[in-house]
XYZ file of C-alpha atoms in Angstrom:
701
model
C 134.766 71.759 91.882
C 136.453 74.943 90.708
C 138.012 77.525 93.006
C 135.336 80.178 92.426
C 132.707 81.024 95.054
C 129.612 78.810 94.970
C 126.158 79.965 96.063
C 123.684 77.816 98.000
C 120.236 78.579 99.410
C 119.594 76.899 102.761
C 116.745 76.728 105.260
C 118.397 76.331 108.708
C 116.473 75.083 111.714
C 118.042 77.803 113.874
C 118.583 80.671 111.479
C 120.160 83.077 113.987
C 122.727 80.596 115.310
C 123.533 79.344 111.802
C 124.000 82.895 110.478
C 126.235 83.959 113.376
C 128.530 80.944 113.096
C 128.706 81.236 109.298
C 129.697 84.926 109.530
C 132.298 84.354 112.239
C 133.791 81.253 110.615
C 136.086 83.346 108.434
C 137.974 84.599 111.510
C 137.254 82.044 114.238
C 137.115 78.764 112.243
C 138.713 79.258 108.812
C 138.833 75.483 108.166
C 135.174 74.833 109.080
C 133.547 72.803 106.297
C 129.928 72.877 105.264
C 129.499 69.281 106.433
C 130.795 70.137 109.914
C 128.519 73.183 110.097
C 125.465 71.157 109.042
C 126.315 68.442 111.564
C 126.101 70.962 114.409
C 123.343 73.190 112.984
C 121.134 71.221 110.552
C 119.730 72.967 107.504
C 117.827 71.935 104.393
C 118.450 72.887 100.795
C 115.967 74.063 98.187
C 117.636 71.781 95.623
C 119.356 68.382 96.008
C 122.782 69.020 97.567
C 125.856 67.445 95.995
C 127.914 65.601 98.633
C 131.065 67.258 97.253
C 129.962 70.525 98.893
C 130.222 68.996 102.368
C 134.044 69.073 102.257
C 134.240 72.700 101.096
C 135.176 75.356 103.728
C 132.217 77.669 104.306
C 134.515 80.633 103.631
C 134.479 79.607 99.956
C 130.690 79.420 99.820
C 128.047 82.115 99.537
C 125.154 80.904 101.670
C 121.743 82.558 101.341
C 119.574 81.782 104.376
C 115.795 81.867 103.934
C 112.811 81.194 106.177
C 110.887 77.943 106.023
C 108.013 78.060 103.502
C 105.414 75.326 103.706
C 104.770 75.520 99.952
C 108.409 74.828 99.006
C 109.944 71.315 98.971
C 113.097 70.890 101.054
C 115.990 68.458 100.603
C 118.103 67.163 103.468
C 121.895 67.216 103.061
C 123.565 63.850 102.302
C 124.041 61.668 105.367
C 121.535 63.516 107.593
C 119.603 61.181 109.920
C 115.966 62.075 109.233
C 114.721 59.963 112.144
C 116.717 62.021 114.617
C 115.860 65.253 112.859
C 112.120 64.587 112.841
C 112.140 64.457 116.639
C 113.832 67.822 116.887
C 111.742 70.963 117.184
C 112.403 73.902 114.923
C 113.104 77.179 116.768
C 110.536 78.835 114.544
C 107.871 76.728 116.209
C 107.100 74.624 113.116
C 109.001 71.548 112.115
C 110.128 71.709 108.506
C 110.064 67.920 108.361
C 106.502 68.266 107.077
C 107.865 69.807 103.898
C 110.784 67.452 103.183
C 111.090 65.905 99.756
C 109.894 66.807 96.307
C 106.379 65.476 96.850
C 105.614 67.253 100.133
C 102.017 68.306 100.672
C 102.438 71.954 101.624
C 98.807 72.611 102.351
C 98.477 69.558 104.555
C 101.564 70.641 106.458
C 100.040 74.021 107.177
C 96.725 72.574 108.223
C 98.421 70.093 110.478
C 100.330 72.889 112.114
C 97.172 74.632 113.086
C 95.724 71.627 114.863
C 98.162 72.118 117.721
C 97.103 75.725 118.092
C 99.711 76.418 120.734
C 102.122 78.650 118.848
C 105.152 80.004 120.726
C 104.635 81.317 124.249
C 106.735 83.795 126.203
C 108.906 82.524 129.031
C 108.764 83.997 132.568
C 112.397 85.101 132.270
C 114.726 86.049 129.448
C 114.904 83.313 126.774
C 118.235 81.694 125.968
C 117.753 82.031 122.200
C 115.132 83.767 120.099
C 114.509 83.808 116.357
C 112.635 86.502 114.434
C 109.668 84.203 113.906
C 109.464 83.377 117.605
C 109.616 87.078 118.453
C 106.707 87.858 116.119
C 104.574 85.007 117.461
C 105.271 85.941 121.087
C 104.665 89.666 120.622
C 101.427 89.315 118.669
C 99.952 86.123 120.081
C 96.755 87.912 121.128
C 96.179 89.403 117.652
C 96.967 86.066 116.011
C 94.419 84.252 118.182
C 91.821 86.910 117.434
C 92.348 86.534 113.683
C 92.203 82.730 114.041
C 88.883 82.976 115.879
C 87.387 85.052 113.059
C 88.624 82.599 110.411
C 87.232 79.656 112.371
C 83.892 81.491 112.329
C 84.027 81.666 108.535
C 84.774 85.409 108.371
C 87.296 86.959 105.986
C 90.074 88.926 107.697
C 92.182 91.845 106.431
C 95.305 92.512 108.514
C 97.191 95.801 108.338
C 100.851 95.258 109.259
C 104.362 95.890 107.987
C 105.733 93.638 105.257
C 108.410 92.179 107.537
C 105.710 90.492 109.620
C 103.653 89.006 106.797
C 105.722 85.873 106.148
C 105.521 84.907 109.824
C 101.884 85.825 110.438
C 100.400 84.374 107.255
C 101.552 80.815 107.900
C 100.818 80.939 111.625
C 97.293 82.364 111.397
C 96.269 80.071 108.548
C 97.846 77.107 110.302
C 96.221 77.721 113.679
C 92.803 78.075 112.089
C 92.892 74.395 111.112
C 91.473 75.246 107.669
C 93.139 73.900 104.508
C 95.026 76.934 103.200
C 95.630 78.101 99.653
C 98.661 80.386 99.826
C 99.019 82.941 97.028
C 102.677 83.531 96.276
C 104.411 86.458 94.602
C 106.453 83.978 92.600
C 103.469 83.393 90.409
C 101.575 80.548 92.049
C 99.764 79.296 95.101
C 100.305 76.344 97.359
C 96.963 74.654 97.816
C 95.894 71.945 100.173
C 96.095 68.516 98.617
C 98.285 69.693 95.696
C 101.870 68.863 94.990
C 104.162 71.871 94.571
C 104.122 73.096 91.020
C 100.482 72.180 90.396
C 99.191 75.548 91.471
C 101.893 77.345 89.534
C 100.961 75.456 86.405
C 97.306 76.202 87.011
C 98.183 79.886 87.405
C 99.985 79.935 84.079
C 97.054 78.225 82.422
C 94.629 80.696 83.905
C 96.804 83.598 82.809
C 96.801 82.385 79.234
C 93.104 81.516 79.440
C 92.075 85.025 80.466
C 93.250 86.416 77.162
C 91.995 89.894 76.388
C 89.775 89.863 79.453
C 92.835 90.553 81.628
C 93.644 94.281 81.514
C 96.938 93.656 83.283
C 98.496 91.984 80.238
C 101.395 89.573 80.723
C 103.821 89.545 83.613
C 103.868 88.579 87.255
C 100.857 90.655 88.260
C 98.639 89.060 85.625
C 99.854 85.606 86.607
C 99.312 86.363 90.268
C 95.831 87.712 89.640
C 95.029 84.606 87.629
C 96.301 82.412 90.455
C 94.077 84.291 92.887
C 91.080 83.820 90.638
C 91.858 80.104 90.380
C 92.258 79.773 94.159
C 88.988 81.592 94.843
C 87.115 79.612 92.207
C 88.427 76.209 93.309
C 88.272 76.826 97.077
C 86.134 74.262 98.851
C 83.923 75.030 101.849
C 86.228 75.298 104.831
C 89.266 76.432 102.814
C 90.981 79.776 103.425
C 92.691 81.677 100.603
C 95.741 83.565 101.883
C 96.795 86.721 99.992
C 100.083 87.923 101.580
C 100.340 91.155 99.576
C 96.896 92.416 98.628
C 98.168 96.016 98.441
C 100.587 95.138 95.627
C 97.779 93.873 93.420
C 95.787 97.104 93.468
C 96.271 100.662 94.593
C 94.694 104.076 94.576
C 91.395 105.196 96.055
C 87.769 104.674 95.119
C 87.801 107.993 93.263
C 90.688 106.838 91.051
C 90.081 103.090 90.853
C 92.745 101.612 88.583
C 92.062 98.906 86.040
C 94.018 96.494 88.241
C 91.834 97.343 91.225
C 88.674 96.850 89.174
C 89.845 93.429 88.003
C 90.827 92.445 91.548
C 87.481 93.637 92.922
C 85.672 91.483 90.383
C 87.747 88.431 91.384
C 87.221 88.846 95.134
C 83.491 89.521 94.910
C 82.911 86.684 92.429
C 82.567 84.260 95.347
C 81.719 86.340 98.379
C 81.364 83.224 100.549
C 85.054 82.277 100.080
C 87.025 82.901 103.288
C 90.030 85.183 102.716
C 93.045 86.134 104.816
C 94.851 89.123 103.306
C 97.571 91.538 104.375
C 98.259 95.175 103.539
C 101.043 97.557 104.579
C 100.179 100.724 106.566
C 102.055 102.907 104.078
C 99.942 101.671 101.145
C 96.278 102.400 100.542
C 93.786 99.976 99.053
C 90.411 101.071 97.671
C 87.609 100.980 100.209
C 85.555 98.762 97.932
C 88.242 96.073 98.320
C 88.528 96.547 102.075
C 84.755 96.140 102.374
C 85.088 92.587 101.019
C 86.505 91.590 104.428
C 84.189 91.148 107.390
C 86.949 92.014 109.880
C 89.895 94.398 109.739
C 92.723 94.067 112.262
C 95.819 96.206 112.784
C 99.162 94.885 114.018
C 101.483 97.877 114.164
C 103.380 98.351 117.422
C 104.835 96.158 120.119
C 102.596 95.553 123.143
C 103.830 96.696 126.528
C 103.390 93.209 128.025
C 102.863 89.665 126.757
C 101.364 86.584 128.408
C 103.242 83.390 129.261
C 101.706 79.913 129.080
C 100.896 80.117 132.785
C 98.997 83.394 132.265
C 101.662 85.612 133.845
C 102.134 89.048 132.293
C 105.775 89.928 131.567
C 107.281 93.058 129.952
C 108.080 92.766 126.263
C 111.609 93.902 127.187
C 112.013 90.605 129.012
C 110.151 88.277 126.649
C 111.942 89.452 123.484
C 115.438 90.024 124.912
C 117.760 87.049 125.376
C 119.543 86.412 128.644
C 122.945 87.217 127.139
C 121.703 90.544 125.756
C 120.144 91.580 129.080
C 123.178 90.580 131.138
C 125.592 92.436 128.852
C 124.186 95.905 129.631
C 124.613 97.016 133.238
C 121.393 98.348 134.747
C 119.175 96.799 132.055
C 115.541 97.752 132.734
C 113.013 95.594 130.872
C 110.118 97.937 131.712
C 111.866 101.217 130.845
C 113.102 99.778 127.548
C 109.596 99.830 126.108
C 109.379 103.570 125.484
C 112.494 103.379 123.293
C 111.203 100.513 121.120
C 107.391 100.799 121.254
C 107.027 101.882 117.644
C 109.193 99.087 116.224
C 107.811 95.785 115.022
C 109.153 92.548 116.491
C 111.543 91.841 113.587
C 113.127 95.306 113.682
C 113.345 95.090 117.456
C 115.288 91.837 117.284
C 117.546 93.291 114.575
C 118.221 96.325 116.773
C 119.060 94.160 119.809
C 121.456 92.039 117.771
C 123.080 95.215 116.453
C 123.523 96.621 119.981
C 124.895 93.312 121.270
C 127.343 93.140 118.371
C 128.551 96.689 119.035
C 129.205 95.958 122.730
C 129.779 92.202 122.708
C 131.914 90.963 125.615
C 135.615 91.546 125.104
C 138.383 89.902 127.105
C 139.945 92.388 129.506
C 137.419 95.148 128.764
C 137.917 98.004 131.224
C 134.294 99.122 131.165
C 131.020 97.250 131.091
C 128.393 98.702 128.736
C 125.388 100.266 130.439
C 121.682 100.536 129.748
C 122.336 104.096 128.503
C 124.693 102.619 125.884
C 121.907 100.301 124.773
C 119.475 103.196 124.412
C 122.028 105.111 122.357
C 122.655 102.133 120.059
C 118.923 101.718 119.528
C 118.690 105.362 118.475
C 121.640 104.978 116.113
C 120.144 101.808 114.636
C 116.809 103.494 113.962
C 118.518 106.478 112.358
C 120.640 104.209 110.123
C 117.662 102.178 108.974
C 115.757 105.329 108.015
C 116.560 107.564 105.089
C 115.520 110.746 106.904
C 115.853 110.515 110.688
C 119.024 111.556 112.496
C 120.336 111.511 116.055
C 120.511 115.061 117.512
C 123.111 116.139 120.074
C 121.933 119.622 121.054
C 121.401 119.956 124.836
C 119.322 122.764 126.295
C 122.534 124.124 127.826
C 123.742 124.938 124.301
C 120.906 127.474 123.940
C 121.528 130.751 125.725
C 118.755 132.452 127.638
C 115.025 131.717 127.194
C 114.659 130.361 130.719
C 110.846 130.569 130.617
C 110.656 128.618 127.337
C 113.026 125.966 128.668
C 111.010 125.607 131.870
C 107.760 125.112 129.944
C 109.334 122.557 127.630
C 111.017 120.673 130.477
C 107.678 120.293 132.221
C 106.003 118.946 129.092
C 108.890 116.605 128.278
C 108.838 115.200 131.808
C 105.236 114.167 131.149
C 106.124 112.659 127.762
C 109.099 110.727 129.137
C 107.139 109.464 132.120
C 103.968 108.524 130.258
C 104.362 104.907 131.344
C 103.971 105.962 134.999
C 100.797 107.988 134.436
C 97.354 106.525 135.224
C 96.202 104.742 132.083
C 92.851 106.551 131.913
C 94.628 109.946 132.040
C 97.606 109.137 129.828
C 95.911 110.169 126.588
C 94.803 113.515 128.062
C 98.036 114.528 129.813
C 100.677 113.695 127.211
C 101.032 116.585 124.712
C 100.808 115.775 121.026
C 103.040 118.606 119.875
C 104.101 122.236 119.939
C 104.080 125.167 117.565
C 107.181 127.334 117.984
C 106.391 130.762 116.594
C 108.278 134.028 116.513
C 110.627 136.125 114.346
C 113.195 134.408 112.088
C 116.557 133.427 113.564
C 115.407 133.018 117.160
C 116.341 129.318 117.393
C 113.002 127.563 116.832
C 114.559 124.603 114.996
C 117.397 124.526 117.530
C 114.855 124.195 120.322
C 113.237 121.306 118.424
C 116.583 119.488 118.242
C 117.132 120.080 121.957
C 113.704 118.579 122.638
C 114.662 115.454 120.665
C 117.976 115.162 122.500
C 116.192 115.533 125.845
C 113.855 112.650 124.923
C 116.751 110.508 123.607
C 114.785 110.483 120.359
C 115.546 110.575 116.665
C 114.519 113.680 114.727
C 113.223 114.420 111.236
C 113.180 118.019 109.993
C 110.969 118.424 106.935
C 110.169 121.675 105.193
C 106.463 122.327 104.807
C 106.614 122.851 101.021
C 108.272 119.416 100.660
C 104.980 117.814 101.666
C 102.846 119.517 99.032
C 102.393 117.790 95.692
C 100.631 118.687 92.463
C 98.854 115.324 92.208
C 95.584 114.668 94.012
C 96.059 112.649 97.195
C 99.865 112.676 97.121
C 100.244 115.335 99.821
C 98.037 113.384 102.224
C 100.005 110.222 101.413
C 103.276 111.977 102.264
C 101.879 113.171 105.598
C 100.582 109.675 106.349
C 103.968 108.124 105.537
C 105.829 110.687 107.673
C 103.729 109.809 110.704
C 104.036 106.064 110.032
C 107.827 106.335 109.798
C 107.914 108.439 112.959
C 106.000 105.748 114.842
C 108.438 103.111 113.581
C 111.352 105.245 114.851
C 109.756 106.180 118.187
C 110.709 107.915 120.345
C 110.862 110.470 117.564
C 110.389 114.185 116.976
C 109.053 115.387 113.621
C 109.672 119.058 112.864
C 107.575 120.765 110.183
C 109.538 123.877 109.233
C 107.413 126.639 107.660
C 104.386 124.939 109.171
C 102.026 127.638 107.903
C 102.614 126.450 104.325
C 100.775 123.152 104.994
C 98.602 124.011 107.987
C 97.085 127.293 106.844
C 93.521 128.167 107.783
C 91.081 126.193 105.657
C 89.210 128.070 102.980
C 85.653 127.763 101.729
C 86.695 128.496 98.167
C 86.283 125.702 95.634
C 89.523 126.128 93.693
C 92.007 123.261 93.440
C 94.664 124.850 95.634
C 92.224 125.444 98.494
C 90.916 121.877 98.297
C 94.481 120.490 98.395
C 95.389 122.624 101.410
C 92.197 121.632 103.212
C 92.979 117.957 102.569
C 96.458 118.280 104.140
C 95.031 119.920 107.259
C 92.385 117.196 107.483
C 95.076 114.504 107.246
C 97.102 116.225 109.978
C 94.050 116.271 112.221
C 93.422 112.582 111.526
C 96.982 111.648 112.466
C 96.897 113.755 115.633
C 93.588 112.220 116.704
C 95.166 108.781 116.271
C 97.911 109.747 118.728
C 99.113 106.948 121.050
C 100.797 108.006 124.310
C 102.682 104.712 124.595
C 104.485 105.518 121.314
C 106.441 108.736 122.026
C 106.107 110.776 118.826
C 106.185 114.537 119.258
C 105.208 116.863 116.422
C 106.703 120.373 116.330
C 105.755 123.046 113.842
C 107.811 126.208 113.376
C 106.382 129.337 111.823
C 106.810 133.085 111.633
C 103.068 133.556 111.006
C 100.981 131.764 113.614
C 98.024 133.927 112.558
C 97.824 131.793 109.375
C 97.551 128.433 111.187
C 94.156 126.702 111.116
C 92.258 127.151 114.383
C 91.564 123.412 114.703
C 95.297 122.756 115.052
C 95.652 125.393 117.768
C 93.265 123.658 120.133
C 94.987 122.937 123.495
C 94.436 119.193 123.005
C 96.445 119.252 119.765
C 99.263 121.784 119.422
C 100.536 123.952 122.264
C 101.793 127.329 120.949
C 105.093 128.535 122.436
C 106.409 131.950 121.432
C 110.165 132.234 120.935
C 110.695 135.980 120.609
C 113.730 138.186 120.047
C 116.066 137.705 123.023
C 115.994 140.184 125.887
C 119.250 141.604 127.287
C 119.749 138.757 129.775
C 119.170 136.210 127.018
C 121.536 138.077 124.666
C 124.200 137.970 127.373
C 123.846 134.170 127.651
C 123.793 133.762 123.861
C 126.999 135.785 123.526
C 128.706 133.745 126.239
C 127.667 130.416 124.634
C 128.916 131.357 121.159
C 132.122 132.958 122.444
C 132.952 129.672 124.174
C 131.987 127.674 121.096
C 134.219 129.646 118.721
C 137.053 130.031 121.225
C 137.014 133.831 121.454
C 138.101 135.119 124.887
C 135.657 137.721 126.200
C 135.599 139.483 129.541
C 132.370 139.897 131.538
C 132.420 143.603 130.709
C 132.695 142.889 126.981
C 129.826 140.388 127.155
C 127.712 143.024 128.914
C 128.578 145.532 126.191
C 127.617 143.107 123.409
C 124.315 142.325 125.146
C 123.568 146.031 125.457
C 124.291 147.113 121.855
C 122.705 144.082 120.108
C 119.148 145.047 121.026
C 116.827 144.031 118.198
C 119.172 141.351 116.849
C 118.189 137.689 116.911
C 120.266 134.794 118.168
C 121.458 133.817 114.700
C 122.789 137.348 114.059
C 124.627 137.382 117.396
C 126.152 134.022 116.507
C 127.307 135.395 113.143
C 129.333 138.095 114.962
C 131.478 135.474 116.703
C 131.571 133.203 113.670
C 132.850 135.964 111.369
C 135.260 137.216 114.041
C 136.793 133.758 114.394
C 136.930 133.357 110.602
C 138.933 136.605 110.360
C 141.506 135.096 112.722
C 141.893 131.827 110.798
C 141.289 132.601 107.108
C 142.621 135.123 104.607
C 145.826 137.054 103.993
C 144.830 140.034 106.178
C 144.063 138.232 109.415
C 142.691 140.239 112.309
C 142.282 139.451 115.956
C 138.675 139.137 117.165
C 138.994 141.853 119.797
C 136.399 144.310 121.062
C 136.948 146.695 118.125
C 136.517 143.977 115.493
C 133.398 142.601 117.158
C 132.015 146.162 117.307
C 132.631 146.616 113.573
C 130.765 143.408 112.816
C 127.800 144.457 114.963
C 127.733 147.860 113.266
C 127.741 146.197 109.835
C 124.814 143.979 110.874
C 122.770 146.966 111.989
C 123.609 148.904 108.826
C 122.530 145.965 106.658
C 119.285 145.610 108.603
C 118.419 149.303 108.212
C 119.222 149.122 104.528
C 116.771 146.240 104.112
C 114.132 148.197 105.998
C 114.623 151.212 103.685
C 114.326 148.986 100.626
C 111.075 147.529 101.930
C 109.679 150.974 102.780
C 111.418 153.823 100.896
C 109.556 156.442 102.978
C 111.680 155.524 105.995
C 114.677 157.153 104.286
C 113.036 160.561 103.585
C 112.253 163.519 105.815
C 109.005 165.452 105.844
C 110.206 167.912 103.164
C 110.901 165.104 100.713
C 114.661 165.166 101.226
C 116.419 161.836 101.841
C 117.214 161.331 105.539
C 120.536 159.537 106.080
C 121.103 157.359 109.153
C 124.770 156.736 109.681
C 125.796 153.527 111.342
C 129.478 152.876 111.926
C 131.487 150.605 114.181
C 130.089 150.137 117.675
C 132.366 151.106 120.582
C 131.890 148.193 122.951
C 134.014 149.670 125.730
C 131.871 152.737 126.209
C 129.735 154.971 124.016
C 127.856 153.202 121.229
C 127.567 154.705 117.759
C 131.059 156.249 117.309
C 131.953 157.001 113.669
C 135.545 156.891 112.529
C 136.944 159.349 110.017
C 139.105 156.610 108.570
C 136.156 154.267 108.046
C 133.674 156.034 105.783
C 130.096 154.838 105.237
C 129.085 155.271 101.544
C 125.555 156.579 100.982
C 123.809 156.667 97.583
C 121.084 159.298 97.109
C 119.359 160.268 93.865
C 122.072 158.671 91.771
C 124.837 160.654 93.436
C 127.323 158.927 95.714
C 128.525 160.844 98.736
C 130.713 159.778 101.620
C 129.948 160.836 105.176
C 132.166 160.387 108.214
């Protein structure tokens, strides 16, 4: 063998333990060979393994670990005792010994699996080890059994779930049903009962070539896959089940814009309506209704349940059933029940990934001075969700960072207490008491988005701020799809806060006009209403819209059971005093109580963002530029005077009549530096204010 890195694809019996030891071998066991690793943690290969690899240190190998697939033949490593291995139980709940060797009968293996019908059950306490497949089967055992019951009754089933769950659910549901399964694979073939691997693939290729011009898809994987589906449906015997793991990838669009692919797929599926199908589709993708109608039953597997059932019938929290003993014992104060509201929107695979991430970040260290707490775990879960999403972030704005607005804070605190304690509310009242969202309305610059970030921080949630115009799209149906995907991603990242800035741009009052723009806007509002009506209190997702024009918002969204309007107005003097104190502390500008009172008094009519800019610019003058000036009372007064002058200038430009007297002459309002220590409005002879009138520039003191 040469010295370059070699790549192998293995199917370990315990994927998690194998992966962890392989990753840590470079530092903990640099001399660990592949043979030694396989002796402790057995794994199969997808191709015959040369015995020379057994003496190679794993640090010189690139190992790709994959899940067990009943349709793929597996090869044991040289010297492995198959008799001993056959007695061992795979942690995934299905022994891969049924698929060993090049002539394995994949379909028979799957059917045999289903005869047991027991699956993987939760334990009363925390499990010692847990694989992703076990987590999926434990979390969704009830849904799996329901789907199995429908298949056993000869009914076709369409399951809506995330792609990460499909590989685990497809094999388990088909196997438990006891029906010979024909598995359609994206690789361009299907594994059928009673066929050796490769037969179905060859049949698929033959069908693809046999379709000729009748196949609008042309060549490629999709055409081959469609041909394999047609072959599986045509050749299926009574009692067989055809499994389509990715139905949504074969066709897309809606009934109004049925693609040629969707038409071809519809023809294939309806050709033999008596054939029993098990298909899967992702929540973020839409399939035409005519295809969905081919299935007698539609099931949805989206979020983690609050509790799962053990073999003895005991109900245990999902935070106990899907968290290993080591993970629970690591975090001081771990609460299996309270954990649910921080992970409810995640699927079982993402949940296990997040727990492994948190455990890795805080894994036990010798001589550690501090033991990680349950709060650390919650924080790591938030960070993990933000890192696995392209849009969500972790906010760190407490309510104490917002000056004033005591009444707004009190109203929000009350609502957030209900949201955070939804698990403790009576179940029949939970849906009615938990608010779906808020609309923050008021003048620009008053801190509406800042309040939204403080809400997210208070809920220990991730946040996504999206501008309303970003949702709109010129193509029919795309805007609704974007809204649907935003809500789906928010549920996956729950607890989450989604902020629609400029909410009036997508939630404007619906129009009866028949032009394209009105129809598109009406469709977005309808999609928003659909998502809000599908609200689930156990998945903490709060929607916040910010707008300067609440009068434009559709009345259906302003119903008390949907959005709760909260006005965030220009700050009063008490609020301006608190805002000034907060920003002075933030920028490190020393201010006396008397100076703060003066700033609060002379900034009437200014919003919080303008008050902040006074301290920001004052601090910048101290740190930047050749002519640096101290941010004292005089300098802060000059900055406030400049703000007021700029505001009045904008008002004159919007309404020129404001600058003229009754006799038609231009009326000049002089605004100079503000004296913060006493009288406001003093003008300095050394600091002139230039005024332009009728093309002539004059200077007034």
